[in-house]
PDB file of N, CA and C in Angstrom:
ATOM      1  N   MET A   2       0.841  -1.259  -0.009  1.00 84.00           N
ATOM      2  CA  MET A   2       0.036   0.033   0.045  1.00 84.00           C
ATOM      3  C   MET A   2       0.886   1.220  -0.048  1.00 84.00           C
ATOM      4  N   ARG A   3       0.559   2.149  -0.878  1.00 94.00           N
ATOM      5  CA  ARG A   3       1.313   3.487  -0.874  1.00 94.00           C
ATOM      6  C   ARG A   3       0.549   4.563  -0.258  1.00 94.00           C
ATOM      7  N   TYR A   4       1.253   5.433   0.446  1.00 97.00           N
ATOM      8  CA  TYR A   4       0.635   6.549   1.113  1.00 97.00           C
ATOM      9  C   TYR A   4       0.913   7.825   0.302  1.00 97.00           C
ATOM     10  N   GLU A   5       0.056   8.800   0.329  1.00 98.00           N
ATOM     11  CA  GLU A   5       0.325  10.071  -0.279  1.00 98.00           C
ATOM     12  C   GLU A   5       1.138  10.845   0.760  1.00 98.00           C
ATOM     13  N   VAL A   6       2.119  11.489   0.352  1.00 98.00           N
ATOM     14  CA  VAL A   6       3.099  12.344   1.131  1.00 98.00           C
ATOM     15  C   VAL A   6       2.849  13.787   0.697  1.00 98.00           C
ATOM     16  N   VAL A   7       2.430  14.573   1.860  1.00 98.00           N
ATOM     17  CA  VAL A   7       2.136  16.014   1.600  1.00 98.00           C
ATOM     18  C   VAL A   7       3.118  16.776   2.507  1.00 98.00           C
ATOM     19  N   MET A   8       3.775  17.783   1.980  1.00 97.00           N
ATOM     20  CA  MET A   8       4.558  18.687   2.742  1.00 97.00           C
ATOM     21  C   MET A   8       3.657  19.819   3.076  1.00 97.00           C
ATOM     22  N   THR A   9       3.665  20.189   4.349  1.00 95.00           N
ATOM     23  CA  THR A   9       2.932  21.341   4.773  1.00 95.00           C
ATOM     24  C   THR A   9       3.714  22.554   4.436  1.00 95.00           C
ATOM     25  N   LEU A  10       3.036  23.732   4.454  1.00 95.00           N
ATOM     26  CA  LEU A  10       3.676  24.996   4.147  1.00 95.00           C
ATOM     27  C   LEU A  10       4.882  25.254   5.063  1.00 95.00           C
ATOM     28  N   GLY A  11       4.723  24.865   6.318  1.00 92.00           N
ATOM     29  CA  GLY A  11       5.850  25.102   7.230  1.00 92.00           C
ATOM     30  C   GLY A  11       7.029  24.228   6.817  1.00 92.00           C
ATOM     31  N   ALA A  12       6.868  22.967   6.450  1.00 95.00           N
ATOM     32  CA  ALA A  12       8.000  22.125   5.988  1.00 95.00           C
ATOM     33  C   ALA A  12       8.544  22.654   4.763  1.00 95.00           C
ATOM     34  N   GLU A  13       7.767  23.141   3.791  1.00 96.00           N
ATOM     35  CA  GLU A  13       8.292  23.691   2.595  1.00 96.00           C
ATOM     36  C   GLU A  13       9.189  24.878   2.885  1.00 96.00           C
ATOM     37  N   GLN A  14       8.703  25.714   3.853  1.00 94.00           N
ATOM     38  CA  GLN A  14       9.496  26.923   4.153  1.00 94.00           C
ATOM     39  C   GLN A  14      10.799  26.520   4.847  1.00 94.00           C
ATOM     40  N   ASP A  15      10.712  25.538   5.731  1.00 94.00           N
ATOM     41  CA  ASP A  15      11.939  24.939   6.338  1.00 94.00           C
ATOM     42  C   ASP A  15      13.008  24.541   5.232  1.00 94.00           C
ATOM     43  N   LEU A  16      12.522  23.816   4.311  1.00 96.00           N
ATOM     44  CA  LEU A  16      13.405  23.217   3.302  1.00 96.00           C
ATOM     45  C   LEU A  16      14.010  24.446   2.450  1.00 96.00           C
ATOM     46  N   GLU A  17      13.202  25.317   2.092  1.00 96.00           N
ATOM     47  CA  GLU A  17      13.658  26.425   1.328  1.00 96.00           C
ATOM     48  C   GLU A  17      14.718  27.233   2.176  1.00 96.00           C
ATOM     49  N   GLU A  18      14.464  27.535   3.456  1.00 94.00           N
ATOM     50  CA  GLU A  18      15.498  28.202   4.237  1.00 94.00           C
ATOM     51  C   GLU A  18      16.722  27.461   4.398  1.00 94.00           C
ATOM     52  N   ILE A  19      16.646  26.094   4.640  1.00 95.00           N
ATOM     53  CA  ILE A  19      17.840  25.327   4.700  1.00 95.00           C
ATOM     54  C   ILE A  19      18.635  25.336   3.365  1.00 95.00           C
ATOM     55  N   CYS A  20      17.981  25.200   2.293  1.00 96.00           N
ATOM     56  CA  CYS A  20      18.742  25.159   0.950  1.00 96.00           C
ATOM     57  C   CYS A  20      19.289  26.517   0.629  1.00 96.00           C
ATOM     58  N   ASP A  21      18.601  27.573   0.940  1.00 96.00           N
ATOM     59  CA  ASP A  21      19.163  28.883   0.671  1.00 96.00           C
ATOM     60  C   ASP A  21      20.322  29.146   1.493  1.00 96.00           C
ATOM     61  N   TYR A  22      20.299  28.761   2.747  1.00 94.00           N
ATOM     62  CA  TYR A  22      21.411  28.962   3.758  1.00 94.00           C
ATOM     63  C   TYR A  22      22.637  28.164   3.197  1.00 94.00           C
ATOM     64  N   ILE A  23      22.423  26.987   2.812  1.00 95.00           N
ATOM     65  CA  ILE A  23      23.521  26.061   2.312  1.00 95.00           C
ATOM     66  C   ILE A  23      24.154  26.730   0.961  1.00 95.00           C
ATOM     67  N   ALA A  24      23.243  27.102   0.095  1.00 95.00           N
ATOM     68  CA  ALA A  24      23.694  27.580  -1.206  1.00 95.00           C
ATOM     69  C   ALA A  24      24.477  28.914  -0.997  1.00 95.00           C
ATOM     70  N   GLU A  25      24.026  29.760  -0.081  1.00 95.00           N
ATOM     71  CA  GLU A  25      24.763  31.013   0.126  1.00 95.00           C
ATOM     72  C   GLU A  25      26.084  30.863   0.922  1.00 95.00           C
ATOM     73  N   ARG A  26      26.124  29.998   1.768  1.00 95.00           N
ATOM     74  CA  ARG A  26      27.261  29.860   2.693  1.00 95.00           C
ATOM     75  C   ARG A  26      28.247  28.739   2.341  1.00 95.00           C
ATOM     76  N   ASP A  27      27.770  27.777   1.504  1.00 94.00           N
ATOM     77  CA  ASP A  27      28.658  26.710   1.144  1.00 94.00           C
ATOM     78  C   ASP A  27      28.672  26.576  -0.399  1.00 94.00           C
ATOM     79  N   ALA A  28      27.691  25.871  -0.914  1.00 93.00           N
ATOM     80  CA  ALA A  28      27.739  25.677  -2.368  1.00 93.00           C
ATOM     81  C   ALA A  28      26.380  25.131  -2.858  1.00 93.00           C
ATOM     82  N   PRO A  29      25.861  25.738  -4.014  1.00 94.00           N
ATOM     83  CA  PRO A  29      24.582  25.306  -4.574  1.00 94.00           C
ATOM     84  C   PRO A  29      24.463  23.760  -4.731  1.00 94.00           C
ATOM     85  N   ALA A  30      25.644  23.092  -5.087  1.00 95.00           N
ATOM     86  CA  ALA A  30      25.522  21.639  -5.211  1.00 95.00           C
ATOM     87  C   ALA A  30      25.233  20.926  -3.964  1.00 95.00           C
ATOM     88  N   LYS A  31      25.689  21.480  -2.806  1.00 95.00           N
ATOM     89  CA  LYS A  31      25.308  20.807  -1.573  1.00 95.00           C
ATOM     90  C   LYS A  31      23.781  21.091  -1.187  1.00 95.00           C
ATOM     91  N   ALA A  32      23.348  22.276  -1.618  1.00 95.00           N
ATOM     92  CA  ALA A  32      21.862  22.469  -1.482  1.00 95.00           C
ATOM     93  C   ALA A  32      21.100  21.463  -2.222  1.00 95.00           C
ATOM     94  N   GLU A  33      21.548  21.305  -3.451  1.00 96.00           N
ATOM     95  CA  GLU A  33      20.870  20.308  -4.329  1.00 96.00           C
ATOM     96  C   GLU A  33      20.852  18.883  -3.748  1.00 96.00           C
ATOM     97  N   HIS A  34      22.023  18.550  -3.128  1.00 95.00           N
ATOM     98  CA  HIS A  34      22.151  17.257  -2.391  1.00 95.00           C
ATOM     99  C   HIS A  34      21.056  17.148  -1.314  1.00 95.00           C
ATOM    100  N   VAL A  35      20.843  18.177  -0.556  1.00 95.00           N
ATOM    101  CA  VAL A  35      19.840  18.141   0.431  1.00 95.00           C
ATOM    102  C   VAL A  35      18.441  17.883  -0.184  1.00 95.00           C
ATOM    103  N   LEU A  36      18.156  18.569  -1.269  1.00 95.00           N
ATOM    104  CA  LEU A  36      16.871  18.313  -2.018  1.00 95.00           C
ATOM    105  C   LEU A  36      16.711  16.873  -2.449  1.00 95.00           C
ATOM    106  N   VAL A  37      17.782  16.288  -2.981  1.00 95.00           N
ATOM    107  CA  VAL A  37      17.800  14.866  -3.366  1.00 95.00           C
ATOM    108  C   VAL A  37      17.432  13.972  -2.175  1.00 95.00           C
ATOM    109  N   GLN A  38      18.113  14.246  -1.075  1.00 95.00           N
ATOM    110  CA  GLN A  38      17.937  13.477   0.157  1.00 95.00           C
ATOM    111  C   GLN A  38      16.505  13.575   0.621  1.00 95.00           C
ATOM    112  N   VAL A  39      15.933  14.741   0.601  1.00 95.00           N
ATOM    113  CA  VAL A  39      14.570  14.944   1.063  1.00 95.00           C
ATOM    114  C   VAL A  39      13.534  14.164   0.094  1.00 95.00           C
ATOM    115  N   ASP A  40      13.906  14.163  -1.156  1.00 95.00           N
ATOM    116  CA  ASP A  40      13.069  13.372  -2.126  1.00 95.00           C
ATOM    117  C   ASP A  40      13.165  11.951  -1.762  1.00 95.00           C
ATOM    118  N   LYS A  41      14.303  11.407  -1.461  1.00 95.00           N
ATOM    119  CA  LYS A  41      14.425   9.983  -0.951  1.00 95.00           C
ATOM    120  C   LYS A  41      13.576   9.760   0.222  1.00 95.00           C
ATOM    121  N   VAL A  42      13.622  10.640   1.185  1.00 95.00           N
ATOM    122  CA  VAL A  42      12.754  10.431   2.394  1.00 95.00           C
ATOM    123  C   VAL A  42      11.342  10.445   2.061  1.00 95.00           C
ATOM    124  N   MET A  43      10.846  11.295   1.194  1.00 95.00           N
ATOM    125  CA  MET A  43       9.482  11.339   0.699  1.00 95.00           C
ATOM    126  C   MET A  43       9.097  10.015   0.090  1.00 95.00           C
ATOM    127  N   THR A  44       9.927   9.507  -0.730  1.00 96.00           N
ATOM    128  CA  THR A  44       9.635   8.168  -1.389  1.00 96.00           C
ATOM    129  C   THR A  44       9.631   7.128  -0.363  1.00 96.00           C
ATOM    130  N   ALA A  45      10.481   7.063   0.557  1.00 96.00           N
ATOM    131  CA  ALA A  45      10.501   6.061   1.618  1.00 96.00           C
ATOM    132  C   ALA A  45       9.157   6.178   2.533  1.00 96.00           C
ATOM    133  N   LEU A  46       8.784   7.371   2.818  1.00 97.00           N
ATOM    134  CA  LEU A  46       7.591   7.561   3.629  1.00 97.00           C
ATOM    135  C   LEU A  46       6.369   7.117   2.908  1.00 97.00           C
ATOM    136  N   ALA A  47       6.281   7.226   1.621  1.00 97.00           N
ATOM    137  CA  ALA A  47       5.156   6.771   0.864  1.00 97.00           C
ATOM    138  C   ALA A  47       4.987   5.290   0.871  1.00 97.00           C
ATOM    139  N   VAL A  48       6.056   4.536   1.160  1.00 96.00           N
ATOM    140  CA  VAL A  48       5.992   3.109   1.257  1.00 96.00           C
ATOM    141  C   VAL A  48       5.847   2.599   2.660  1.00 96.00           C
ATOM    142  N   SER A  49       6.592   3.242   3.627  1.00 95.00           N
ATOM    143  CA  SER A  49       6.682   2.599   4.949  1.00 95.00           C
ATOM    144  C   SER A  49       6.736   3.726   5.968  1.00 95.00           C
ATOM    145  N   PRO A  50       5.678   4.545   6.187  1.00 96.00           N
ATOM    146  CA  PRO A  50       5.833   5.584   7.211  1.00 96.00           C
ATOM    147  C   PRO A  50       5.949   5.170   8.708  1.00 96.00           C
ATOM    148  N   ALA A  51       5.439   3.929   8.916  1.00 94.00           N
ATOM    149  CA  ALA A  51       5.498   3.448  10.379  1.00 94.00           C
ATOM    150  C   ALA A  51       6.864   3.117  10.898  1.00 94.00           C
ATOM    151  N   ARG A  52       7.866   3.067   9.941  1.00 91.00           N
ATOM    152  CA  ARG A  52       9.201   2.692  10.460  1.00 91.00           C
ATOM    153  C   ARG A  52       9.961   3.882  11.050  1.00 91.00           C
ATOM    154  N   GLY A  53       9.520   5.072  10.914  1.00 94.00           N
ATOM    155  CA  GLY A  53      10.049   6.192  11.691  1.00 94.00           C
ATOM    156  C   GLY A  53       9.915   6.147  13.176  1.00 94.00           C
ATOM    157  N   SER A  54      10.902   6.757  13.865  1.00 95.00           N
ATOM    158  CA  SER A  54      10.920   6.708  15.312  1.00 95.00           C
ATOM    159  C   SER A  54      10.040   7.863  15.854  1.00 95.00           C
ATOM    160  N   TYR A  55       9.698   7.860  17.198  1.00 94.00           N
ATOM    161  CA  TYR A  55       9.070   8.871  17.730  1.00 94.00           C
ATOM    162  C   TYR A  55      10.044   9.991  18.196  1.00 94.00           C
ATOM    163  N   PRO A  56       9.826  11.269  17.939  1.00 90.00           N
ATOM    164  CA  PRO A  56      10.767  12.336  18.440  1.00 90.00           C
ATOM    165  C   PRO A  56      10.825  12.237  19.993  1.00 90.00           C
ATOM    166  N   ARG A  57      12.043  12.044  20.483  1.00 88.00           N
ATOM    167  CA  ARG A  57      12.222  11.890  21.906  1.00 88.00           C
ATOM    168  C   ARG A  57      11.638  12.972  22.720  1.00 88.00           C
ATOM    169  N   GLU A  58      11.725  14.270  22.189  1.00 84.00           N
ATOM    170  CA  GLU A  58      11.181  15.349  22.903  1.00 84.00           C
ATOM    171  C   GLU A  58       9.667  15.292  23.130  1.00 84.00           C
ATOM    172  N   LEU A  59       8.993  14.661  22.147  1.00 84.00           N
ATOM    173  CA  LEU A  59       7.498  14.522  22.377  1.00 84.00           C
ATOM    174  C   LEU A  59       7.185  13.266  23.086  1.00 84.00           C
ATOM    175  N   LEU A  60       7.985  12.150  22.884  1.00 89.00           N
ATOM    176  CA  LEU A  60       7.747  10.971  23.608  1.00 89.00           C
ATOM    177  C   LEU A  60       7.903  11.219  25.088  1.00 89.00           C
ATOM    178  N   GLN A  61       8.772  12.072  25.510  1.00 87.00           N
ATOM    179  CA  GLN A  61       8.882  12.390  26.945  1.00 87.00           C
ATOM    180  C   GLN A  61       7.662  12.955  27.503  1.00 87.00           C
ATOM    181  N   LEU A  62       6.841  13.588  26.617  1.00 83.00           N
ATOM    182  CA  LEU A  62       5.626  14.145  27.002  1.00 83.00           C
ATOM    183  C   LEU A  62       4.411  13.268  26.849  1.00 83.00           C
ATOM    184  N   GLY A  63       4.707  12.055  26.427  1.00 89.00           N
ATOM    185  CA  GLY A  63       3.657  11.007  26.221  1.00 89.00           C
ATOM    186  C   GLY A  63       2.953  11.196  24.836  1.00 89.00           C
ATOM    187  N   ILE A  64       3.535  11.944  23.981  1.00 87.00           N
ATOM    188  CA  ILE A  64       2.916  12.221  22.652  1.00 87.00           C
ATOM    189  C   ILE A  64       3.435  11.262  21.607  1.00 87.00           C
ATOM    190  N   ARG A  65       2.594  10.464  21.035  1.00 93.00           N
ATOM    191  CA  ARG A  65       2.949   9.445  20.037  1.00 93.00           C
ATOM    192  C   ARG A  65       2.305   9.621  18.719  1.00 93.00           C
ATOM    193  N   GLU A  66       1.808  10.866  18.437  1.00 92.00           N
ATOM    194  CA  GLU A  66       1.133  11.227  17.190  1.00 92.00           C
ATOM    195  C   GLU A  66       2.072  11.475  16.004  1.00 92.00           C
ATOM    196  N   PHE A  67       3.266  11.771  16.387  1.00 92.00           N
ATOM    197  CA  PHE A  67       4.271  12.184  15.386  1.00 92.00           C
ATOM    198  C   PHE A  67       5.418  11.240  15.307  1.00 92.00           C
ATOM    199  N   ARG A  68       5.998  11.164  14.107  1.00 96.00           N
ATOM    200  CA  ARG A  68       7.277  10.310  13.887  1.00 96.00           C
ATOM    201  C   ARG A  68       8.206  11.155  13.222  1.00 96.00           C
ATOM    202  N   GLN A  69       9.413  10.605  13.190  1.00 95.00           N
ATOM    203  CA  GLN A  69      10.507  11.292  12.481  1.00 95.00           C
ATOM    204  C   GLN A  69      11.421  10.330  11.749  1.00 95.00           C
ATOM    205  N   THR A  70      12.076  10.736  10.691  1.00 96.00           N
ATOM    206  CA  THR A  70      13.098  10.130  10.059  1.00 96.00           C
ATOM    207  C   THR A  70      14.235  11.012   9.849  1.00 96.00           C
ATOM    208  N   LEU A  71      15.401  10.516   9.819  1.00 92.00           N
ATOM    209  CA  LEU A  71      16.612  11.298   9.738  1.00 92.00           C
ATOM    210  C   LEU A  71      17.448  11.130   8.514  1.00 92.00           C
ATOM    211  N   PHE A  72      18.063  12.212   8.086  1.00 89.00           N
ATOM    212  CA  PHE A  72      19.217  12.213   7.194  1.00 89.00           C
ATOM    213  C   PHE A  72      20.109  13.232   7.661  1.00 89.00           C
ATOM    214  N   LYS A  73      21.241  12.829   8.086  1.00 87.00           N
ATOM    215  CA  LYS A  73      22.132  13.738   8.871  1.00 87.00           C
ATOM    216  C   LYS A  73      22.525  14.991   8.068  1.00 87.00           C
ATOM    217  N   PRO A  74      22.429  16.099   8.835  1.00 91.00           N
ATOM    218  CA  PRO A  74      22.055  16.360  10.140  1.00 91.00           C
ATOM    219  C   PRO A  74      20.624  16.743  10.298  1.00 91.00           C
ATOM    220  N   TYR A  75      19.751  16.284   9.471  1.00 94.00           N
ATOM    221  CA  TYR A  75      18.341  16.840   9.446  1.00 94.00           C
ATOM    222  C   TYR A  75      17.411  15.780   9.902  1.00 94.00           C
ATOM    223  N   ARG A  76      16.307  16.343  10.496  1.00 93.00           N
ATOM    224  CA  ARG A  76      15.206  15.490  10.995  1.00 93.00           C
ATOM    225  C   ARG A  76      13.982  15.909  10.193  1.00 93.00           C
ATOM    226  N   VAL A  77      13.180  14.987   9.862  1.00 96.00           N
ATOM    227  CA  VAL A  77      11.999  15.222   9.173  1.00 96.00           C
ATOM    228  C   VAL A  77      10.878  14.692  10.055  1.00 96.00           C
ATOM    229  N   VAL A  78      10.007  15.574  10.589  1.00 94.00           N
ATOM    230  CA  VAL A  78       8.944  15.166  11.442  1.00 94.00           C
ATOM    231  C   VAL A  78       7.664  15.114  10.712  1.00 94.00           C
ATOM    232  N   TYR A  79       6.892  14.126  10.977  1.00 96.00           N
ATOM    233  CA  TYR A  79       5.667  13.921  10.169  1.00 96.00           C
ATOM    234  C   TYR A  79       4.575  13.170  10.970  1.00 96.00           C
ATOM    235  N   ARG A  80       3.342  13.230  10.474  1.00 96.00           N
ATOM    236  CA  ARG A  80       2.174  12.596  11.105  1.00 96.00           C
ATOM    237  C   ARG A  80       1.510  11.889  10.009  1.00 96.00           C
ATOM    238  N   VAL A  81       1.010  10.629  10.319  1.00 97.00           N
ATOM    239  CA  VAL A  81       0.234   9.856   9.462  1.00 97.00           C
ATOM    240  C   VAL A  81      -1.203   9.882   9.834  1.00 97.00           C
ATOM    241  N   ILE A  82      -2.054  10.253   8.884  1.00 97.00           N
ATOM    242  CA  ILE A  82      -3.483  10.305   9.122  1.00 97.00           C
ATOM    243  C   ILE A  82      -4.138   9.531   8.019  1.00 97.00           C
ATOM    244  N   GLU A  83      -4.694   8.446   8.286  1.00 96.00           N
ATOM    245  CA  GLU A  83      -5.293   7.479   7.388  1.00 96.00           C
ATOM    246  C   GLU A  83      -4.167   7.126   6.319  1.00 96.00           C
ATOM    247  N   GLN A  84      -4.327   7.464   5.001  1.00 97.00           N
ATOM    248  CA  GLN A  84      -3.405   7.135   3.945  1.00 97.00           C
ATOM    249  C   GLN A  84      -2.585   8.223   3.496  1.00 97.00           C
ATOM    250  N   THR A  85      -2.507   9.274   4.410  1.00 98.00           N
ATOM    251  CA  THR A  85      -1.673  10.505   4.057  1.00 98.00           C
ATOM    252  C   THR A  85      -0.601  10.666   5.093  1.00 98.00           C
ATOM    253  N   VAL A  86       0.595  10.988   4.554  1.00 98.00           N
ATOM    254  CA  VAL A  86       1.712  11.364   5.461  1.00 98.00           C
ATOM    255  C   VAL A  86       1.917  12.801   5.373  1.00 98.00           C
ATOM    256  N   PHE A  87       1.775  13.585   6.474  1.00 97.00           N
ATOM    257  CA  PHE A  87       1.963  15.038   6.438  1.00 97.00           C
ATOM    258  C   PHE A  87       3.316  15.356   6.987  1.00 97.00           C
ATOM    259  N   VAL A  88       4.145  15.818   6.224  1.00 97.00           N
ATOM    260  CA  VAL A  88       5.496  16.308   6.683  1.00 97.00           C
ATOM    261  C   VAL A  88       5.330  17.678   7.235  1.00 97.00           C
ATOM    262  N   LEU A  89       5.665  17.826   8.522  1.00 93.00           N
ATOM    263  CA  LEU A  89       5.332  19.020   9.300  1.00 93.00           C
ATOM    264  C   LEU A  89       6.561  19.887   9.548  1.00 93.00           C
ATOM    265  N   LEU A  90       7.774  19.250   9.643  1.00 92.00           N
ATOM    266  CA  LEU A  90       8.878  19.993   9.977  1.00 92.00           C
ATOM    267  C   LEU A  90      10.186  19.324   9.392  1.00 92.00           C
ATOM    268  N   ILE A  91      11.052  20.097   8.905  1.00 95.00           N
ATOM    269  CA  ILE A  91      12.364  19.697   8.481  1.00 95.00           C
ATOM    270  C   ILE A  91      13.367  20.628   9.288  1.00 95.00           C
ATOM    271  N   ALA A  92      14.206  20.118  10.027  1.00 92.00           N
ATOM    272  CA  ALA A  92      15.100  20.913  10.865  1.00 92.00           C
ATOM    273  C   ALA A  92      16.433  20.304  11.044  1.00 92.00           C
ATOM    274  N   ASP A  93      17.363  21.186  11.282  1.00 87.00           N
ATOM    275  CA  ASP A  93      18.752  20.694  11.570  1.00 87.00           C
ATOM    276  C   ASP A  93      18.664  20.093  12.998  1.00 87.00           C
ATOM    277  N   ALA A  94      19.173  18.878  13.150  1.00 83.00           N
ATOM    278  CA  ALA A  94      19.017  18.179  14.438  1.00 83.00           C
ATOM    279  C   ALA A  94      20.016  18.804  15.515  1.00 83.00           C
ATOM    280  N   ARG A  95      20.846  19.623  15.045  1.00 81.00           N
ATOM    281  CA  ARG A  95      21.712  20.185  16.017  1.00 81.00           C
ATOM    282  C   ARG A  95      21.045  21.380  16.807  1.00 81.00           C
ATOM    283  N   ARG A  96      19.979  21.773  16.296  1.00 76.00           N
ATOM    284  CA  ARG A  96      19.184  22.921  16.932  1.00 76.00           C
ATOM    285  C   ARG A  96      18.467  22.365  18.179  1.00 76.00           C
ATOM    286  N   ASP A  97      18.005  23.320  18.997  1.00 75.00           N
ATOM    287  CA  ASP A  97      17.183  22.941  20.203  1.00 75.00           C
ATOM    288  C   ASP A  97      15.777  22.720  19.577  1.00 75.00           C
ATOM    289  N   LEU A  98      15.534  21.383  19.315  1.00 75.00           N
ATOM    290  CA  LEU A  98      14.275  21.027  18.750  1.00 75.00           C
ATOM    291  C   LEU A  98      13.111  21.028  19.699  1.00 75.00           C
ATOM    292  N   GLN A  99      13.386  20.942  20.959  1.00 75.00           N
ATOM    293  CA  GLN A  99      12.268  20.978  21.920  1.00 75.00           C
ATOM    294  C   GLN A  99      11.416  22.222  21.626  1.00 75.00           C
ATOM    295  N   ARG A 100      12.003  23.399  21.574  1.00 77.00           N
ATOM    296  CA  ARG A 100      11.208  24.656  21.313  1.00 77.00           C
ATOM    297  C   ARG A 100      10.597  24.619  19.985  1.00 77.00           C
ATOM    298  N   VAL A 101      11.365  24.198  18.918  1.00 78.00           N
ATOM    299  CA  VAL A 101      10.812  24.236  17.570  1.00 78.00           C
ATOM    300  C   VAL A 101       9.538  23.270  17.449  1.00 78.00           C
ATOM    301  N   LEU A 102       9.721  22.075  18.081  1.00 71.00           N
ATOM    302  CA  LEU A 102       8.633  21.198  18.041  1.00 71.00           C
ATOM    303  C   LEU A 102       7.399  21.707  18.757  1.00 71.00           C
ATOM    304  N   GLU A 103       7.606  22.197  19.925  1.00 70.00           N
ATOM    305  CA  GLU A 103       6.484  22.810  20.677  1.00 70.00           C
ATOM    306  C   GLU A 103       5.764  23.878  19.918  1.00 70.00           C
ATOM    307  N   GLN A 104       6.539  24.739  19.282  1.00 71.00           N
ATOM    308  CA  GLN A 104       5.890  25.884  18.588  1.00 71.00           C
ATOM    309  C   GLN A 104       5.173  25.334  17.398  1.00 71.00           C
ATOM    310  N   ARG A 105       5.821  24.467  16.605  1.00 69.00           N
ATOM    311  CA  ARG A 105       5.241  24.029  15.310  1.00 69.00           C
ATOM    312  C   ARG A 105       4.168  23.035  15.420  1.00 69.00           C
ATOM    313  N   LEU A 106       4.375  22.002  16.364  1.00 62.00           N
ATOM    314  CA  LEU A 106       3.479  20.920  16.380  1.00 62.00           C
ATOM    315  C   LEU A 106       2.363  21.076  17.393  1.00 62.00           C
ATOM    316  N   LEU A 107       2.697  21.648  18.504  1.00 61.00           N
ATOM    317  CA  LEU A 107       1.785  21.689  19.625  1.00 61.00           C
ATOM    318  C   LEU A 107       0.884  22.838  19.746  1.00 61.00           C
ATOM    319  N   ARG A 108       1.265  23.932  19.071  1.00 59.00           N
ATOM    320  CA  ARG A 108       0.559  25.160  19.135  1.00 59.00           C
ATOM    321  C   ARG A 108      -0.096  25.597  17.771  1.00 59.00           C
ATOM    322  N   SER A 109       0.022  24.688  16.802  1.00 51.00           N
ATOM    323  CA  SER A 109      -0.515  25.080  15.522  1.00 51.00           C
ATOM    324  C   SER A 109      -1.973  24.525  15.363  1.00 51.00           C
TER     325      SER A 109
END
């Protein structure tokens, strides 16, 4: 069974900001690499979204509605509702994600 994978506006903005930052400060080719990796993540989520782990920051609060998958150093946080995977957040895992997750997922 295949799932539909939908990036929310917030996730799209995250990806755009990440790629712009990399292209400006490093190299456009590296930004393109991130886009390729995100595409691979989306393809994998369409096939097997349940394989992702629970974000530890949310698990500590007893919240199991969201999952994550990683491609270093980025985390992709998503939620599965019926046959649709909603990608909610793409963030550098080196950031304080507790605050980012609370703002994006719990207060939206």
